mmCIF file of C-alpha atoms in Angstrom:
data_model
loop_
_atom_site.group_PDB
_atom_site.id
_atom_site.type_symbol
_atom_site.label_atom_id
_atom_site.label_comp_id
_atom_site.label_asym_id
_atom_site.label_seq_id
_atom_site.Cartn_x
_atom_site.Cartn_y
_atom_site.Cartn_z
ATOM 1 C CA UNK A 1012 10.838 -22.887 -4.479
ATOM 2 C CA UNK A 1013 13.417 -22.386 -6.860
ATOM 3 C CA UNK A 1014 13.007 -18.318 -7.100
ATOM 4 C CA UNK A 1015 12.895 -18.205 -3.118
ATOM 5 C CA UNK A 1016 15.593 -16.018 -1.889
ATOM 6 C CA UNK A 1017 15.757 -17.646 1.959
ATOM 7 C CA UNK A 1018 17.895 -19.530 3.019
ATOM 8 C CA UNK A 1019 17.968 -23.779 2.237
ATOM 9 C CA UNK A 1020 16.050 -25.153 5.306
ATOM 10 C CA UNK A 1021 18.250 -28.196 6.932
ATOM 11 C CA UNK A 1022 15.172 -30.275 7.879
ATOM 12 C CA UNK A 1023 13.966 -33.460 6.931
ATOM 13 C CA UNK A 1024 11.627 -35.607 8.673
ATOM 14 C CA UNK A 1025 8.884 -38.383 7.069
ATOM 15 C CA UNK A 1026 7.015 -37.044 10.359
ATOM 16 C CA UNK A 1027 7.172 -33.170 12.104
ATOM 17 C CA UNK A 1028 4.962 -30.721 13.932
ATOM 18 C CA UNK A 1029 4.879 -27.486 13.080
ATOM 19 C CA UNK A 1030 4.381 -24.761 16.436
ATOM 20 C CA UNK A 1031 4.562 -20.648 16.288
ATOM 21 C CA UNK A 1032 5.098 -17.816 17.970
ATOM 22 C CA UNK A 1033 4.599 -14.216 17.064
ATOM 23 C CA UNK A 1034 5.970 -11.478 18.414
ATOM 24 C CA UNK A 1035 5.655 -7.767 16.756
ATOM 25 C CA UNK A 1036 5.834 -8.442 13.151
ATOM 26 C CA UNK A 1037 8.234 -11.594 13.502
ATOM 27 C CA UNK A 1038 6.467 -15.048 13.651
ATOM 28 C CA UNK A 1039 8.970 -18.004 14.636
ATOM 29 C CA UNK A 1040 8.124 -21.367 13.215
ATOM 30 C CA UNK A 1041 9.506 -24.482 15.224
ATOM 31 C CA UNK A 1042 9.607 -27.849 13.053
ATOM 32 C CA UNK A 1043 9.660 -30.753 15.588
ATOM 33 C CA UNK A 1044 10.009 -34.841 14.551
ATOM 34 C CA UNK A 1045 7.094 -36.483 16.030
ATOM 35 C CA UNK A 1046 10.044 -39.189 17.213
ATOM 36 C CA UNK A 1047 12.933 -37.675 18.745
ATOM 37 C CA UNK A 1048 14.446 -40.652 18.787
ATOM 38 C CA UNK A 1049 14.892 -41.123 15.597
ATOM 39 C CA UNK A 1050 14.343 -37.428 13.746
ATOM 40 C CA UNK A 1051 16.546 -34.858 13.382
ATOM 41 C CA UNK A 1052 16.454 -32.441 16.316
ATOM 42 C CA UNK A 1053 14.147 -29.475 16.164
ATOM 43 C CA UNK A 1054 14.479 -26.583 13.610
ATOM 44 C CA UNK A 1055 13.554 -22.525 13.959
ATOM 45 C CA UNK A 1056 12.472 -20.350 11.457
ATOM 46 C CA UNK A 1057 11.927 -16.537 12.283
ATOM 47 C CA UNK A 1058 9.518 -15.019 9.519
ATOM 48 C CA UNK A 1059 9.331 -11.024 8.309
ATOM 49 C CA UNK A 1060 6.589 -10.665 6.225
ATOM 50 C CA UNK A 1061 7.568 -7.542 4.761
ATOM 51 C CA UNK A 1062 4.064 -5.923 2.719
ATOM 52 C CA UNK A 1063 2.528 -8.782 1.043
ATOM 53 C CA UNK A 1064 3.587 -11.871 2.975
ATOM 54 C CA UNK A 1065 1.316 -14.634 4.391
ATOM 55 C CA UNK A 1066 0.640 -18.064 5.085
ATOM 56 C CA UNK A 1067 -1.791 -20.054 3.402
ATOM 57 C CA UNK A 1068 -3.344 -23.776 3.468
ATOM 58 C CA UNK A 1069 -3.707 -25.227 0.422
ATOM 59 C CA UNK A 1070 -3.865 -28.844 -1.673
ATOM 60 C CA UNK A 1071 -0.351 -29.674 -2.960
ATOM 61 C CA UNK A 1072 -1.214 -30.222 -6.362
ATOM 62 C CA UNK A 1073 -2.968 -26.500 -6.295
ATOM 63 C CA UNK A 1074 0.142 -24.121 -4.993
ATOM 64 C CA UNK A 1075 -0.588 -20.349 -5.214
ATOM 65 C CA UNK A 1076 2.202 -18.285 -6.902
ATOM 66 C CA UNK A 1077 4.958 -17.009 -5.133
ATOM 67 C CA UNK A 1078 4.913 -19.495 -2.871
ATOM 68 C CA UNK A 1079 8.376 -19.582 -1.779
ATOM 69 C CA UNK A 1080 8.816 -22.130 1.443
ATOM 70 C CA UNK A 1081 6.369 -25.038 1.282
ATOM 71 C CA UNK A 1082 5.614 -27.514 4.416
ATOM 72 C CA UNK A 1083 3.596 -30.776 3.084
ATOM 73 C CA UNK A 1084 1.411 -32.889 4.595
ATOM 74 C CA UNK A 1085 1.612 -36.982 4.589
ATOM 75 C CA UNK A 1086 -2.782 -37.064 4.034
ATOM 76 C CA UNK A 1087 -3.965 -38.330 0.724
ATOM 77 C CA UNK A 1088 -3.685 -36.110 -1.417
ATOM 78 C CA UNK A 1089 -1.502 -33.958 0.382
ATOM 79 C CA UNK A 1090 -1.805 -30.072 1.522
ATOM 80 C CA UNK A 1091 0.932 -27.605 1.460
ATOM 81 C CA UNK A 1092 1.521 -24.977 3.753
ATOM 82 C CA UNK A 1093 3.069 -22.311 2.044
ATOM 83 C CA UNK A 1094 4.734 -18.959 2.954
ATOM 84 C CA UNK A 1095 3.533 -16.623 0.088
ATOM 85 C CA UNK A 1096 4.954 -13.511 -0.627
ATOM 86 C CA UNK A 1097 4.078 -11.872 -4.107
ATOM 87 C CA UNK A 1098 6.106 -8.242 -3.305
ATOM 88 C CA UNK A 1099 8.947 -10.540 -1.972
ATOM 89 C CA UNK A 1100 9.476 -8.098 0.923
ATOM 90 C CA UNK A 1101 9.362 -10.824 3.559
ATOM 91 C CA UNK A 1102 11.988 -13.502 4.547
ATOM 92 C CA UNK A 1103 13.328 -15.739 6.496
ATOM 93 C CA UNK A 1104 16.195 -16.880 8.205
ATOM 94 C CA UNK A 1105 17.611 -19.795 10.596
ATOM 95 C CA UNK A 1106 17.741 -20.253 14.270
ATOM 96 C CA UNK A 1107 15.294 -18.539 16.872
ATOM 97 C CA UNK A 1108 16.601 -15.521 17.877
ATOM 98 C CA UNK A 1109 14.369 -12.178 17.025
ATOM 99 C CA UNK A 1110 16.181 -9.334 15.552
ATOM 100 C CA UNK A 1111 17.923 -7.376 18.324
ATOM 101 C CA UNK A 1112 16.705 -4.009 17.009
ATOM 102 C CA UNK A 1113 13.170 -4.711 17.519
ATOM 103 C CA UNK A 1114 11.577 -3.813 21.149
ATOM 104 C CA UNK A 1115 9.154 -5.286 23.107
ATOM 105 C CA UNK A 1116 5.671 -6.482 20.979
ATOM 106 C CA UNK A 1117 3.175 -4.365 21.793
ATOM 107 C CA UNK A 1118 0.497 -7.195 21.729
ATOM 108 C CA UNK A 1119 1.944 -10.149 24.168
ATOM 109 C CA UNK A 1120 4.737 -7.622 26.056
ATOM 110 C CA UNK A 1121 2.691 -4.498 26.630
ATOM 111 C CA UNK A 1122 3.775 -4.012 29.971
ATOM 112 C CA UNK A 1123 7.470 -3.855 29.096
ATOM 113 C CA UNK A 1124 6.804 -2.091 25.645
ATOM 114 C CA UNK A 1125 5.023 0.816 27.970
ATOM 115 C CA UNK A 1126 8.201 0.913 30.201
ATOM 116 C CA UNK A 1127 10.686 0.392 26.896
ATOM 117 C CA UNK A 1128 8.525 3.865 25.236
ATOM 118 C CA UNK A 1129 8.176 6.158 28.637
ATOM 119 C CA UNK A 1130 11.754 5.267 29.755
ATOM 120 C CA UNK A 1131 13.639 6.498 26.665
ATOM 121 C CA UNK A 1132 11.951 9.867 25.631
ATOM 122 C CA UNK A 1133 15.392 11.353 25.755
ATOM 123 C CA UNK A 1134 16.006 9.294 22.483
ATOM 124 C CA UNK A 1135 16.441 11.678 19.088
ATOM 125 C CA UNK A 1136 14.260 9.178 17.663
ATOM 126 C CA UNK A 1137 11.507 11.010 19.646
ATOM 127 C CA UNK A 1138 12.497 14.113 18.061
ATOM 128 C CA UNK A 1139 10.422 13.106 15.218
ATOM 129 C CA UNK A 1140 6.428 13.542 14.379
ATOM 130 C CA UNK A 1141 4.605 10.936 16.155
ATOM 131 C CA UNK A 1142 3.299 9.258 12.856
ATOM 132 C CA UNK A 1143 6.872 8.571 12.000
ATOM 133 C CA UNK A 1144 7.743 7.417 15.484
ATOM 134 C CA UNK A 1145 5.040 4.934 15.212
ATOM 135 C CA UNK A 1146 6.466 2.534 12.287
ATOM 136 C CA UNK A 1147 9.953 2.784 14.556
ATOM 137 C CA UNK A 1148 10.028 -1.111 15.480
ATOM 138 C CA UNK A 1149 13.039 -0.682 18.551
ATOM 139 C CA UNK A 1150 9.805 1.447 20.481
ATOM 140 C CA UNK A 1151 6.909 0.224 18.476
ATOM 141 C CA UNK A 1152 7.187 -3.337 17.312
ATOM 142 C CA UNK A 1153 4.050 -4.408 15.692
ATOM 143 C CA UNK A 1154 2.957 -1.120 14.570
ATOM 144 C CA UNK A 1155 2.158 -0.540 10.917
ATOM 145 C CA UNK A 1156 0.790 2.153 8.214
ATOM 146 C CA UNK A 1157 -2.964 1.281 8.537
ATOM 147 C CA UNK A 1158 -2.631 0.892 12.723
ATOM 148 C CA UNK A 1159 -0.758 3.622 12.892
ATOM 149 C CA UNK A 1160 -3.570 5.925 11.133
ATOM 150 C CA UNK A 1161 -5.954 4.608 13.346
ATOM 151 C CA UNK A 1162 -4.678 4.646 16.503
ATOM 152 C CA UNK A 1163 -4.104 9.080 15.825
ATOM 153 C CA UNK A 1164 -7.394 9.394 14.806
ATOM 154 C CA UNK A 1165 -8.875 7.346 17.729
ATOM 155 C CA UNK A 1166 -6.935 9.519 20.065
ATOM 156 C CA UNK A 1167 -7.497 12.312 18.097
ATOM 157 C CA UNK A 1168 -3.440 13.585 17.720
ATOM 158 C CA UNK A 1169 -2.406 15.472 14.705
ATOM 159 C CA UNK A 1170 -0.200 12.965 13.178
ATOM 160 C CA UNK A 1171 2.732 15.857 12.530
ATOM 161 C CA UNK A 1172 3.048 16.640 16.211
ATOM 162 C CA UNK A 1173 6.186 15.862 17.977
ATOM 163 C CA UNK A 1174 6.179 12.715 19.431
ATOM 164 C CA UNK A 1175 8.085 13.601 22.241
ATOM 165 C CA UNK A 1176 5.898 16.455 23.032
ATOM 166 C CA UNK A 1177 3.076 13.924 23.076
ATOM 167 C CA UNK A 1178 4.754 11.234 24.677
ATOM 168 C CA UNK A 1179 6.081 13.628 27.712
ATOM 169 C CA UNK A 1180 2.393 14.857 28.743
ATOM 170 C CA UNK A 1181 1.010 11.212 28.376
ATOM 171 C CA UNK A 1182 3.796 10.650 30.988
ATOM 172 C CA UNK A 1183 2.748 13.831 33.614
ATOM 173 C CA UNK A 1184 -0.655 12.704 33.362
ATOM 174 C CA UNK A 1185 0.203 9.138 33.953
ATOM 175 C CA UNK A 1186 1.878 10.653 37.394
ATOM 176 C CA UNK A 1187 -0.157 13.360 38.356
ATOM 177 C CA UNK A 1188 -3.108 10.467 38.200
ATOM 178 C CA UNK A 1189 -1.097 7.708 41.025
ATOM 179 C CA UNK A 1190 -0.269 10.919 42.768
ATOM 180 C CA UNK A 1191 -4.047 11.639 42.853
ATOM 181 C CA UNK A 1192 -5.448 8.483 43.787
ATOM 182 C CA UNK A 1193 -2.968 5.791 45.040
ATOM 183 C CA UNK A 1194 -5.178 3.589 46.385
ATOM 184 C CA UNK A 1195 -7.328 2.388 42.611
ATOM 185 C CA UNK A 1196 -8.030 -0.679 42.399
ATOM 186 C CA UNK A 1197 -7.089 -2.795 39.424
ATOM 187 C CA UNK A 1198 -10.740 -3.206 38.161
ATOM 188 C CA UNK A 1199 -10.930 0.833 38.365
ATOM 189 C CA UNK A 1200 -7.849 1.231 36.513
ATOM 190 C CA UNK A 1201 -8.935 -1.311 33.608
ATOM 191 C CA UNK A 1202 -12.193 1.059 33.559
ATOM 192 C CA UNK A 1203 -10.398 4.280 33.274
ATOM 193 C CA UNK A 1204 -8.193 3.223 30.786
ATOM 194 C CA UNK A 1205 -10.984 1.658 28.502
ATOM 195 C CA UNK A 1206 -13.435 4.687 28.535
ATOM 196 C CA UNK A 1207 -10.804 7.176 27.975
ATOM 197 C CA UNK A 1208 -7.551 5.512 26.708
ATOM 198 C CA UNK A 1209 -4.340 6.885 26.156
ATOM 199 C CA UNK A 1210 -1.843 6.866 23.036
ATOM 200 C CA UNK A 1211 -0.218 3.863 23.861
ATOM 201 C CA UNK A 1212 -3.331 1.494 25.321
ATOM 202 C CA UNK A 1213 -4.399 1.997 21.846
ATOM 203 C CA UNK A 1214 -0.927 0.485 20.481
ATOM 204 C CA UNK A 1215 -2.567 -2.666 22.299
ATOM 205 C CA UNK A 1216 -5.875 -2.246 21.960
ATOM 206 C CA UNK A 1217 -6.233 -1.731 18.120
ATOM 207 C CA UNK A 1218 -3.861 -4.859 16.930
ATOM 208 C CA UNK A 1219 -5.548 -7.060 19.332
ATOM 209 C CA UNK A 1220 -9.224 -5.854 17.551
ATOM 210 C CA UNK A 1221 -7.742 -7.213 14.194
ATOM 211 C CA UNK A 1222 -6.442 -10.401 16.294
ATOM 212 C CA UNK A 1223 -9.534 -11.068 17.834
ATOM 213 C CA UNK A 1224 -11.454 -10.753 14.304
ATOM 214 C CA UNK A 1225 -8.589 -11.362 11.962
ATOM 215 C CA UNK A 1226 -10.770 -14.581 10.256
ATOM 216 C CA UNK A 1227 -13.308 -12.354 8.982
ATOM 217 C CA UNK A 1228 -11.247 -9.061 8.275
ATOM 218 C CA UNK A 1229 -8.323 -10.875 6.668
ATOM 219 C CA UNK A 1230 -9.457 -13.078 3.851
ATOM 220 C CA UNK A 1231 -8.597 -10.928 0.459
ATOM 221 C CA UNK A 1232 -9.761 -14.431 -1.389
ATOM 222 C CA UNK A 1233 -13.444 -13.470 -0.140
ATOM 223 C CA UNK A 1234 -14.581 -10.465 -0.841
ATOM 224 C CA UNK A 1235 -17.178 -10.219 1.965
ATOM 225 C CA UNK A 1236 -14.486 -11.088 4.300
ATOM 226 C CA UNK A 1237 -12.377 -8.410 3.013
ATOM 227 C CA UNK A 1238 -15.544 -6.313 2.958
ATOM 228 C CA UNK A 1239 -15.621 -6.668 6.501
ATOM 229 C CA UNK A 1240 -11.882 -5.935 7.019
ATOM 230 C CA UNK A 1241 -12.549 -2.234 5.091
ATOM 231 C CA UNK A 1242 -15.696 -1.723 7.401
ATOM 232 C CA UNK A 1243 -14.030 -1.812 10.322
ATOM 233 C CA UNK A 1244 -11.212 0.829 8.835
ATOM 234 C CA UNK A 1245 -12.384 4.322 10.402
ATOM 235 C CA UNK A 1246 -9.641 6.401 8.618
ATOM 236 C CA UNK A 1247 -7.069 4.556 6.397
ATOM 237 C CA UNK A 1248 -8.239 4.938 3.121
ATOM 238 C CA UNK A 1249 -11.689 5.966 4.014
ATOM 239 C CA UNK A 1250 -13.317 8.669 2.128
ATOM 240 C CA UNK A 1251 -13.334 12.193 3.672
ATOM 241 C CA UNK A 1252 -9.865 11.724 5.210
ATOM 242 C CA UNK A 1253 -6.532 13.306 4.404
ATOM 243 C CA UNK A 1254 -3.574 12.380 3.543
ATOM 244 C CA UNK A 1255 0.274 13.440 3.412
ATOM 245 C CA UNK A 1256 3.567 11.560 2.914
ATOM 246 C CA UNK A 1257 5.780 11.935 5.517
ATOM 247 C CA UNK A 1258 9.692 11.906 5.074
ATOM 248 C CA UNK A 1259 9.982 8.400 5.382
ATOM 249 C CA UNK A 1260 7.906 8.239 1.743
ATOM 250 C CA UNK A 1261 4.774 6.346 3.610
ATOM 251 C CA UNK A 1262 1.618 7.928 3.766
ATOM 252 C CA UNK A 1263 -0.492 9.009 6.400
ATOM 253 C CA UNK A 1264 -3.997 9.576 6.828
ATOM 254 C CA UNK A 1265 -5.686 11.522 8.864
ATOM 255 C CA UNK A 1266 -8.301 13.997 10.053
ATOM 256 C CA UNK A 1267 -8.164 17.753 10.869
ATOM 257 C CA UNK A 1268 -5.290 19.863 10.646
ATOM 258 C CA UNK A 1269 -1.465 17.887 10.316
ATOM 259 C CA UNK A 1270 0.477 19.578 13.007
ATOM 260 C CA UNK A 1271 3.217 21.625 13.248
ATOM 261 C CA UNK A 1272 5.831 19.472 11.821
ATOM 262 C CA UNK A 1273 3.930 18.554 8.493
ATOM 263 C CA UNK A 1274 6.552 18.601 5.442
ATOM 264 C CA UNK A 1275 7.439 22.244 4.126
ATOM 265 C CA UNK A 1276 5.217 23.025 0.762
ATOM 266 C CA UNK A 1277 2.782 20.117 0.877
ATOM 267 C CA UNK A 1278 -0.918 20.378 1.563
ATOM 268 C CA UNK A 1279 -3.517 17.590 2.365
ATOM 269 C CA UNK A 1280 -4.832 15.900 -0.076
ATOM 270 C CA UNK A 1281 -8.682 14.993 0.495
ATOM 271 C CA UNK A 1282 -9.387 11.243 0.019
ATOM 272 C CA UNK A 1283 -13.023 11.113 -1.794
ATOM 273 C CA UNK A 1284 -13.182 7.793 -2.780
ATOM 274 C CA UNK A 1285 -11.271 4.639 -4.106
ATOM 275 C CA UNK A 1286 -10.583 3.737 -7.348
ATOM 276 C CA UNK A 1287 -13.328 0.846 -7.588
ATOM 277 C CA UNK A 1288 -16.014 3.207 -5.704
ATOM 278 C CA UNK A 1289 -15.561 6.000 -8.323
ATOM 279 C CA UNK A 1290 -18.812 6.753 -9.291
ATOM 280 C CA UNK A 1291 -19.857 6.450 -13.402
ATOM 281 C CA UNK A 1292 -20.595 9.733 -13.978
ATOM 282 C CA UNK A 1293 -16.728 11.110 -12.959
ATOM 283 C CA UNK A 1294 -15.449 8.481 -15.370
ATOM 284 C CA UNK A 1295 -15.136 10.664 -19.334
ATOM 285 C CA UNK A 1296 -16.395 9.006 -22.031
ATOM 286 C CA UNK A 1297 -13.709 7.264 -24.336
ATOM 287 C CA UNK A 1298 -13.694 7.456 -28.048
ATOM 288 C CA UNK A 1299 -11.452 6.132 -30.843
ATOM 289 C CA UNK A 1300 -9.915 8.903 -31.927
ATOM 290 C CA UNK A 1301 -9.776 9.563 -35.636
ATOM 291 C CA UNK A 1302 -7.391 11.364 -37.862
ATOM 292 C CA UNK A 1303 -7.989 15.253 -37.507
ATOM 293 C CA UNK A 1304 -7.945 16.168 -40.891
ATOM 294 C CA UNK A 1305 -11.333 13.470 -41.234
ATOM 295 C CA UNK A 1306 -12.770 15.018 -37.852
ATOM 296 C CA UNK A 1307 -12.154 18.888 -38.736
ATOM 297 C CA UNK A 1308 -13.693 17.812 -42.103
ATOM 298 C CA UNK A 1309 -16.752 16.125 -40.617
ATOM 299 C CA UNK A 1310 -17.045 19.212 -38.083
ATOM 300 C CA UNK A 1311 -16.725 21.816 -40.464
ATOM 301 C CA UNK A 1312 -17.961 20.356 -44.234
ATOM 302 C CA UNK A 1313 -17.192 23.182 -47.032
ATOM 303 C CA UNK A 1314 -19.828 24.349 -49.026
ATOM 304 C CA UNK A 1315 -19.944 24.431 -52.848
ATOM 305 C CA UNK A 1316 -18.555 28.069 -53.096
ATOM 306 C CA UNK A 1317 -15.420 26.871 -50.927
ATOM 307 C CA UNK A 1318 -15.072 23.982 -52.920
ATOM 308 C CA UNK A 1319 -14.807 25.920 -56.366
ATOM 309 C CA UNK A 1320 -12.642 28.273 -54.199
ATOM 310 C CA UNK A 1321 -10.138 25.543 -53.295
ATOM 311 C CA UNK A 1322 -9.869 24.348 -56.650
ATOM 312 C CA UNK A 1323 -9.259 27.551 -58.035
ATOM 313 C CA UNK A 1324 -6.677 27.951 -55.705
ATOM 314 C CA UNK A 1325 -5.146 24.967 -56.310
ATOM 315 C CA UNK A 1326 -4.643 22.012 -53.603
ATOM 316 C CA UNK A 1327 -3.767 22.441 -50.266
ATOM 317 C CA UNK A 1328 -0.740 21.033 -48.894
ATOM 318 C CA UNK A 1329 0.486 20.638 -45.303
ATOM 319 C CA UNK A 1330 -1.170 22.536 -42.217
ATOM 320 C CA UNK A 1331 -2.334 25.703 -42.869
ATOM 321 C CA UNK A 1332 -1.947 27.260 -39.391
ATOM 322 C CA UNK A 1333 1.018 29.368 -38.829
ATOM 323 C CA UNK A 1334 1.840 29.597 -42.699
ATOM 324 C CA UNK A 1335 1.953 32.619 -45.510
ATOM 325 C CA UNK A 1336 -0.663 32.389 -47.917
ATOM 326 C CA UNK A 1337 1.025 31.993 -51.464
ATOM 327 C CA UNK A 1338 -0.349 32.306 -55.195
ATOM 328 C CA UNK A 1339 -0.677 28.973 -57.362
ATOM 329 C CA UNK A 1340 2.405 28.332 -59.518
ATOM 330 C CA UNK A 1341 1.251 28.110 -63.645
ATOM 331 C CA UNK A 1342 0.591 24.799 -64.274
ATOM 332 C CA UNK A 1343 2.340 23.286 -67.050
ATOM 333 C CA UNK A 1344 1.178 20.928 -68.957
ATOM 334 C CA UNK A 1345 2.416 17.116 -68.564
ATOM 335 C CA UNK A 1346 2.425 14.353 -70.792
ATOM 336 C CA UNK A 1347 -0.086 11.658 -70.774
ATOM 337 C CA UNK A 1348 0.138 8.888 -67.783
ATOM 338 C CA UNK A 1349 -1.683 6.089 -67.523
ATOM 339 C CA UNK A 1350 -4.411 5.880 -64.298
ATOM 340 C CA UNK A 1351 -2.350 3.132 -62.979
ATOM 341 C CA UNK A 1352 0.768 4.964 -62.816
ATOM 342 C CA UNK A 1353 -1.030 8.419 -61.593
ATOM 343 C CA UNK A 1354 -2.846 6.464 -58.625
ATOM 344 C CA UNK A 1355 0.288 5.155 -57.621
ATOM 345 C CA UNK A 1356 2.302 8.345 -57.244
ATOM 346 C CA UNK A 1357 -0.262 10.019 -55.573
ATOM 347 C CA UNK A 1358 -0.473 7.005 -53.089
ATOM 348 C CA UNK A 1359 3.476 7.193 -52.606
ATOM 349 C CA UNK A 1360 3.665 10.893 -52.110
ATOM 350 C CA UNK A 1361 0.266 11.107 -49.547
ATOM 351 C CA UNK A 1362 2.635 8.367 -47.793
ATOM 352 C CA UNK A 1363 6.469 10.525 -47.779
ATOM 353 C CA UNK A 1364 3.855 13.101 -46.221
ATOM 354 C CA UNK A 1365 2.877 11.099 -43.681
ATOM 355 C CA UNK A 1366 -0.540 11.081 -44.414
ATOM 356 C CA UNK A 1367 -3.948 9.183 -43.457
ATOM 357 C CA UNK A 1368 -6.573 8.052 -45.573
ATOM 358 C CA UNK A 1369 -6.498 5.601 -48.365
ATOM 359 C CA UNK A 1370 -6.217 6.997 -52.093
#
């Protein structure tokens, strides 16, 4: 589109398939001409989606906004898929190489994202609370905000502890158990880890729930879809549950106490509900609001005695509050006006006053 920030893609072809592969939170797209022969040769896109990016099906003539990069179909009428990205957070670049910084995914690598994790505890990065560690993508790649809230509460891990102190006893364990028993079998071992897993099982486990169900938990253009997405949430934004911002500015939620490393001078906030579940009767009523000389008069209306009082007194000016009490000047008397002229100098001077009402 012509507000895309991407890159120009160098691909043309009257006939292509489109192929992907994920891995953490990069997708590569691979545009291939159905005749080699002929079509240019093949073209890779690698895809960060940032917050708020996505791909979506749609007829041609019917785009969605912000939909940046858009693939077309040759059917009549044609479809468009489109990469659409409101925040603008995600991108893209050429060629098929993933970004060197990111470790193994923790969905299709697990093995070697276990290894990458227990091998490098020595890292500083580990000298950080574990719910910061967790959105680190060279040890965690694939891990967001709302997994990362999940996983600690499954696991039950203030998310302010160290992470290495965490990460260095899920490591004993891990030997103390081969040292124990040697001889498990693999069938044993898949049962020990799924009745009682460990920090980073979950790092597998919980994407690959959302995976497994993503058609009916990610569809924010049906609500019962997306009904079903906020069901299946046990802490992020549920009610009941804390919350904190760590120093990275995201926030974390969470139950129980936050753990030793918890920012200096903040306290939990308790999550009660979300905006569109507040219930009527914590919403104030709203009402114009009207001038407060009309209101205090309509509050408070003076009696006849006041009334002669005031006029004895001689009118009022400004706000009383705060102010001397002063005797009436003599009045003097004036020449004859006409009405017309009298109505409009009191009309001009209510209005150098600045104030409300009509004459």
């Amino acid at each position: 589109s012509a507000v895309g920030r991407g890159p120009e893609v160098p691909f043309r072809s009257e006939a292509y398939s489109i192929s992907a592969l994920a891995r953490g939170k990069e997708l590569r797209l691979t545009l291939s001409a159905l005749d080699p022969a002929t079509g240019p040769p093949p073209q890779d896109l690698v895809f960060r989606f940032g917050m708020s990016g996505s791909f979506r099906l749609c007829p041609a003539a019917e785009l969605p906004r912000h939909a940046h990069l858009r693939f077309l179909t040759r059917e009549s009428p044609p479809r468009a898929l489109c990469f659409v990205d409101p925040r603008r957070f995600g991108s893209w670049r050429l060629g098929d190489a993933w970004q060197p910084e990111r470790g193994p995914c923790v969905v299709s690598e697990y093995q070697a994202f276990r290894e990458n994790v227990l091998n490098n505890l020595e890292d500083r990065a580990f000298d950080k609370p574990i719910c910061e560690v967790l959105l680190n993508q060279k040890y965690f790649n694939g891990i967001g905000n709302y997994l990362r809230a999940e996983i600690l509460y499954r696991v039950k891990i203030p998310p302010f502890e160290k992470a290495r102190t965490v990460l260095e006893a899920l490591k004993e364990q891990e030997q103390e158990r081969r040292k124990k028993d040697p001889s498990l079998t693999l069938s044993k071992k898949v049962k020990l880890k799924q009745e009682n897993p460990d920090l980073l099982e979950l790092c597998h486990s919980v994407p690959m729930e959302v995976i497994m169900a993503e058609k009916q938990l990610f569809d924010p253009e049906h609500s019962d879809n997306y009904a079903a997405f906020k069901n299946w949430l046990r802490c992020y934004l549920v009610p009941g549950m804390s919350s904190l911002r760590d120093r990275s500015g995201r926030t974390i939620w969470f139950q129980g106490e936050p753990g030793p490393m918890a920012p200096k001078g903040e306290f939990p906030l308790p999550f009660l509900f979300l905006p569109w579940q507040a219930p009527a009767v914590m919403l104030p009523q709203v009402t114009p609001r009207a001038p407060k000389r009309r209101r205090r008069a309509a509050e408070n209306p003076p009696n006849a005695e006041e009334k002669k009082g005031e006029e004895a007194e001689g009118p009022r000016k400004g706000r009383a509050h705060g102010r001397r009490k002063v005797t009436a000047a003599p009045v003097l008397p004036e020449p004859e006006v006409p009405p017309s002229v009298r109505r409009s100098r009191r009309t001009s001077a209510r209005r150098g006053k600045g104030e409300t009402g009509s004459p």
